[in-house]
Short mmCIF file of C-alpha atoms in Angstrom, two decimals:
data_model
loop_
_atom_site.label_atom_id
_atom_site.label_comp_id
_atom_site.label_asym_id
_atom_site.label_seq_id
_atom_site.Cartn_x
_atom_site.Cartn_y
_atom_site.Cartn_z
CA UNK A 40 0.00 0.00 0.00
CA UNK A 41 1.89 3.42 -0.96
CA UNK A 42 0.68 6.14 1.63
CA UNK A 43 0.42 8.87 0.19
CA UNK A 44 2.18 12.60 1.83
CA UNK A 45 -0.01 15.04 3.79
CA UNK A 46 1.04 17.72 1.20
CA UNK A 47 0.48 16.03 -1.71
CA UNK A 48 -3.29 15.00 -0.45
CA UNK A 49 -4.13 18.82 0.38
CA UNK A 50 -2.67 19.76 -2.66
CA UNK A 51 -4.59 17.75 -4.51
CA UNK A 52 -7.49 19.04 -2.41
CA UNK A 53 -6.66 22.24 -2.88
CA UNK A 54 -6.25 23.43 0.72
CA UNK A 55 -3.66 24.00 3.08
CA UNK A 56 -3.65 23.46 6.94
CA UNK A 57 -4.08 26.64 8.87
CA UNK A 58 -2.32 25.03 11.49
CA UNK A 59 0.60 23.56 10.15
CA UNK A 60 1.38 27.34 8.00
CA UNK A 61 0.84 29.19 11.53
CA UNK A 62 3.46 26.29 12.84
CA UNK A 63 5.73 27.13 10.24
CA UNK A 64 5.43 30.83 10.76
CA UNK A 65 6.23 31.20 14.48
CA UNK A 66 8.84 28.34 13.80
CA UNK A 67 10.51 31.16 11.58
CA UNK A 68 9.70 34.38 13.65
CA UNK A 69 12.03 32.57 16.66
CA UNK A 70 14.78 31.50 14.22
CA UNK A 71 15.01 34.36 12.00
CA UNK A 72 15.01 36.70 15.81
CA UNK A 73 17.37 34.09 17.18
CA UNK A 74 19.67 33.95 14.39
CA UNK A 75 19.13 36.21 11.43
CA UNK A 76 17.28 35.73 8.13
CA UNK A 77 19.95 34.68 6.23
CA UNK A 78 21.01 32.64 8.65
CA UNK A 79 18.02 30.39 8.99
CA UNK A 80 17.08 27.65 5.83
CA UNK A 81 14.05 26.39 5.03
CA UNK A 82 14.52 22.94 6.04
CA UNK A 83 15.75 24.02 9.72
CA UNK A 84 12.08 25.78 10.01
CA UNK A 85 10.56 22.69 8.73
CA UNK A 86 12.10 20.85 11.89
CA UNK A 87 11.71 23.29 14.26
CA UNK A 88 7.71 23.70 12.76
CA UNK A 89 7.29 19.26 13.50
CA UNK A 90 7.39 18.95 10.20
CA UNK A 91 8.35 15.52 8.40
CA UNK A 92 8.55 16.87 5.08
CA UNK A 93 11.76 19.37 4.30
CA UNK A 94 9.88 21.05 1.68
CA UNK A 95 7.23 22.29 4.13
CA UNK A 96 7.95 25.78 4.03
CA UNK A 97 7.96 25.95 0.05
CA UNK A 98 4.94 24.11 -0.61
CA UNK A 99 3.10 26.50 2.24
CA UNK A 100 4.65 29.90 1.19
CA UNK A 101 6.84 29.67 -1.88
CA UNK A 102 9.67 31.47 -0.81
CA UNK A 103 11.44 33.20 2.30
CA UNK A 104 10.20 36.28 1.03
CA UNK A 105 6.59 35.50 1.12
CA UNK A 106 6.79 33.28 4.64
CA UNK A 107 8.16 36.85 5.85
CA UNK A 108 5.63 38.92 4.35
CA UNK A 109 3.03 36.59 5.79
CA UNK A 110 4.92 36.60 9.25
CA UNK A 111 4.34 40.52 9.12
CA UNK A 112 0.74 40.51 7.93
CA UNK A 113 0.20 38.41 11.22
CA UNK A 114 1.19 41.08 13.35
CA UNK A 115 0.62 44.32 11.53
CA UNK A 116 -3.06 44.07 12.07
CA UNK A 117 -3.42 44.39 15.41
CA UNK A 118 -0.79 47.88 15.52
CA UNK A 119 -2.73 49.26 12.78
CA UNK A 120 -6.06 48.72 14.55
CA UNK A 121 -3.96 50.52 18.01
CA UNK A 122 -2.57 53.35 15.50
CA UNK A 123 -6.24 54.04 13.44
CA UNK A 124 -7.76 54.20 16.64
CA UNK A 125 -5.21 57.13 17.99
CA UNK A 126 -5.55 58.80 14.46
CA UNK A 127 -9.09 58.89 15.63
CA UNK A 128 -8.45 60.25 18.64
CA UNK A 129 -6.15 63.15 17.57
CA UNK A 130 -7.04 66.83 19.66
CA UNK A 131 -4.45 68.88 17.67
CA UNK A 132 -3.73 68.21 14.23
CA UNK A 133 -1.32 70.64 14.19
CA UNK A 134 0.42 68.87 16.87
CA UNK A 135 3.50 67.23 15.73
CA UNK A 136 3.56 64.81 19.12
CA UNK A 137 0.44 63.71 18.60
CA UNK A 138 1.48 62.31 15.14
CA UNK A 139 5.01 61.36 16.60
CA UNK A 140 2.75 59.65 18.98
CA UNK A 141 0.72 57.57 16.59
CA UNK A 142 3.73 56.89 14.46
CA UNK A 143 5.43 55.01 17.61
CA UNK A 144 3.06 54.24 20.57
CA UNK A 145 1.63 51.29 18.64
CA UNK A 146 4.37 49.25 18.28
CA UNK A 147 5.02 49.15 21.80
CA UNK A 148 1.77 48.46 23.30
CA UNK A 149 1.07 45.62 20.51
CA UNK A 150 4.42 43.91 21.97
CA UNK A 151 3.17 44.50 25.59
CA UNK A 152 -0.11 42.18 24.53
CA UNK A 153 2.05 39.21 23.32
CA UNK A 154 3.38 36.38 25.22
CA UNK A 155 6.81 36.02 26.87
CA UNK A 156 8.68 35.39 25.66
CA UNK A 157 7.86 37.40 22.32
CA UNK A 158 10.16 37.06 19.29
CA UNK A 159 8.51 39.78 16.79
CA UNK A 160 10.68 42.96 17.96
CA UNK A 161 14.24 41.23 17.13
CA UNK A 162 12.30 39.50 14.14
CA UNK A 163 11.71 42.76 13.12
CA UNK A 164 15.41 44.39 13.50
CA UNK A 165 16.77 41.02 11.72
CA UNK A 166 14.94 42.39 8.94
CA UNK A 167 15.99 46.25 9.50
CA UNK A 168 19.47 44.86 8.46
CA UNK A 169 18.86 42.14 5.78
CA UNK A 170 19.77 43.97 2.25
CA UNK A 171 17.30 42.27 0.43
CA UNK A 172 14.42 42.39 3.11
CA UNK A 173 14.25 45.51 4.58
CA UNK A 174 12.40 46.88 1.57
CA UNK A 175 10.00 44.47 2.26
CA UNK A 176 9.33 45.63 5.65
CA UNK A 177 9.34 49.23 4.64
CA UNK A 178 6.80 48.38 1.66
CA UNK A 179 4.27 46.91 3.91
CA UNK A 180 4.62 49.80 6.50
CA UNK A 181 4.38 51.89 3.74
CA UNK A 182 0.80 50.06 2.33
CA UNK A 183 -0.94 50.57 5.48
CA UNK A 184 -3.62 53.15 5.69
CA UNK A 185 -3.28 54.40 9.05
CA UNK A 186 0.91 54.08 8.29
CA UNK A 187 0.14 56.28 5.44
CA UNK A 188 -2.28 59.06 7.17
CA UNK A 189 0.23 59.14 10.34
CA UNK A 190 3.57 60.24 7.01
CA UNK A 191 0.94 62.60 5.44
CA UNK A 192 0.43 64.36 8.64
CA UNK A 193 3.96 64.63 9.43
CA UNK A 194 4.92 66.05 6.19
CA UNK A 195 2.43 68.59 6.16
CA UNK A 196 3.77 69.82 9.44
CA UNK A 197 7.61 69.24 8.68
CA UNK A 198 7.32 70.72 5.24
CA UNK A 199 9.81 73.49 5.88
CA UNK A 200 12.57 70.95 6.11
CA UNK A 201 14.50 69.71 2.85
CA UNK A 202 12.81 65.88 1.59
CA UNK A 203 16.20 64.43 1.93
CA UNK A 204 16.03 65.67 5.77
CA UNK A 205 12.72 64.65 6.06
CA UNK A 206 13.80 61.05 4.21
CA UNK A 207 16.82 60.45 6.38
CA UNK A 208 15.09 61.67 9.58
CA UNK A 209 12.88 59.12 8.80
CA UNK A 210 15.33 56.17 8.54
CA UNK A 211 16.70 57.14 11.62
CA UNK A 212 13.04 57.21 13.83
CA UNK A 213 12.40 53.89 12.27
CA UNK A 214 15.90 52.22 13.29
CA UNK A 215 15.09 54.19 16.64
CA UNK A 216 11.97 52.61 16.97
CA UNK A 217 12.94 49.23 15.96
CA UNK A 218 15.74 48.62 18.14
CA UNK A 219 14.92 49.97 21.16
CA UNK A 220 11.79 47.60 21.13
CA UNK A 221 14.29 44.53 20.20
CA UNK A 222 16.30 45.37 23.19
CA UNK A 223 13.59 45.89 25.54
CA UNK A 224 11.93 42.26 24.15
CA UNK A 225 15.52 40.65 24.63
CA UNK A 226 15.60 41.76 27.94
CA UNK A 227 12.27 40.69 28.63
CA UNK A 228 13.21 37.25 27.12
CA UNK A 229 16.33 36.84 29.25
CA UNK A 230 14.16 37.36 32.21
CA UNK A 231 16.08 40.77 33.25
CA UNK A 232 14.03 43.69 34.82
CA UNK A 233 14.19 46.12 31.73
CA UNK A 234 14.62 49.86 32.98
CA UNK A 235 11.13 51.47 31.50
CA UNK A 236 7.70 49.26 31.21
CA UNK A 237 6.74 49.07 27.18
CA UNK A 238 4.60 51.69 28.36
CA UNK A 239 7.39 54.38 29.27
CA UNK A 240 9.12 52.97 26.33
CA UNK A 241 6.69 54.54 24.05
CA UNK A 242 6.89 57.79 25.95
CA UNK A 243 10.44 57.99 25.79
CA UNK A 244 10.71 56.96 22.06
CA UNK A 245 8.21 59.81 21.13
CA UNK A 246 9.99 62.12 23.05
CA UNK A 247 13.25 61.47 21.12
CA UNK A 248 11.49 60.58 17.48
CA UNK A 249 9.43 64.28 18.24
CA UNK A 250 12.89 66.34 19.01
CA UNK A 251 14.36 64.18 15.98
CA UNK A 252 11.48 66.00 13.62
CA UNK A 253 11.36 69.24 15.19
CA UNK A 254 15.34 70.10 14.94
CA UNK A 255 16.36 72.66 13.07
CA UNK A 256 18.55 71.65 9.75
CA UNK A 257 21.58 72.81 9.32
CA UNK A 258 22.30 73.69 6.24
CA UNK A 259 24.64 71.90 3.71
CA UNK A 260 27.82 73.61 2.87
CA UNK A 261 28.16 74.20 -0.64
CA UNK A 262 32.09 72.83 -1.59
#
C-alpha cells in the first residue's frame, strides 16, 4: 500500500492546513530573531515547525520572502487597529507629538499584549538589516492606511525641512523605533528587569522621534 504525503493530499485538495502554516510561521519568527534571516534555511524551520517533510515551508509559502511577508501581515493588524484608533483620537492636528505619537506608541503596546517570551521585535530588527528584506518591511509599513495618514500628517507639518532631511530623519526614527523595542523584548526574554515598562518605552521613544522632527537643519555647505 503506498501512503500517500499530507502535502500532496491537500494539494490535490486544494487546501492547506491553517495550522501547520501558523506552525511554520512562528517556527521562523524565533529563528530568524534568534539567528538572522539569512542565517536560517528552510529545512531548519521545517524541523523546528514538526514537520516531516523538508519542503514544508515551500509548498506552504513559496519562498522566504513571502513566509516573511506573511509573518508581518500576522502582526501588523493588530498595531494598525492601536494606531487608526489614535488617528481617531487626535485633539491637535497641528500637533506634531500627537502624530510622533501615533507613528510610535503602537508598536510598543502591541508587543506589551504578546506572550513572553515574544520574538517579533528582534524578528523585526533582523529584517531592518537584511539587504534584500528591509524593503520588504518598509513596503508593507508603507501600504498601510493608518501608516500612510500618520507620514501625510507629518509632512504637512515638517514641510519646511528639505525631503532628503525629512527622508533620512525618517530612517533614523524607524531604526530608533525598531531597536529599542528589540532590546527591551531581549531583555524581557532573558528574564532581566528592563529599565522602562513598554509603556514608558513609548513615551520615551516619542519624546526622542518628536525632538528628531522638530530640529532645526543645518544647512549643507556648498564645496
Amino acid at each position: 500500500m503506498v501512503t500517500v504525503p499530507a502535502e500532496r493530499t491537500a494539494a490535490r485538495s486544494g487546501t492547506r492546513s491553517p495550522a501547520t502554516r501558523q506552525a511554520i510561521m512562528a517556527a521562523a519568527e524565533r529563528l530568524y530573531a534568534e539567528q538572522g534571516i539569512a542565517g536560517v534555511s528552510n529545512r531548519q524551520i521545517s524541523e523546528a515547525a514538526g514537520q516531516g517533510n523538508v519542503a514544508a515551508v515551500g509548498y506552504h509559502f513559496g519562498s522566504k520572502t513571502e513566509l516573511v511577508r506573511a509573518i508581518m501581515a500576522h502582526h501588523s493588524a493588530a498595531a494598525e487597529a492601536i494606531r487608526q484608533d489614535m488617528l481617531d483620537r487626535i485633539d491637535d492636528p497641528d500637533d506634531v507629538r500627537a502624530w510622533v505619537e501615533c507613528l510610535v506608541r503602537p508598536v510598543p503596546e502591541y508587543l506589551a499584549g504578546l506572550d513572553s517570551p515574544s520574538w517579533y521585535a528582534r524578528f523585526s530588527a533582523q529584517l531592518m538589516t537584511d539587504p534584500g528584506l528591509r524593503a520588504v518591511l518598509t513596503d508593507d509599513a508603507l501600504n498601510r492606511s493608518a501608516v500612510a495618514a500618520v507620514l501625510s500628517g507629518l509632512g504637512r507639518l515638517l514641510g519646511h525641512l528639505p525631503a532628503e532631511v525629512r527622508r533620512g530623519r525618517g530612517e533614523m526614527a524607524s531604526y530608533l523605533i525598531t531597536h529599542t523595542c528589540a532590546e527591551h523584548e531581549q531583555r524581557v526574554a532573558r528574564g532581566e528587569a528592563p529599565p522602562t515598562s513598554w509603556r514608558e518605552t513609548a513615551t520615551l521613544l516619542t519624546d526622542a522621534v518628536s525632538g528628531m522632527f522638530a530640529a532645526p537643519a543645518t544647512p549643507t555647505p556648498k564645496e
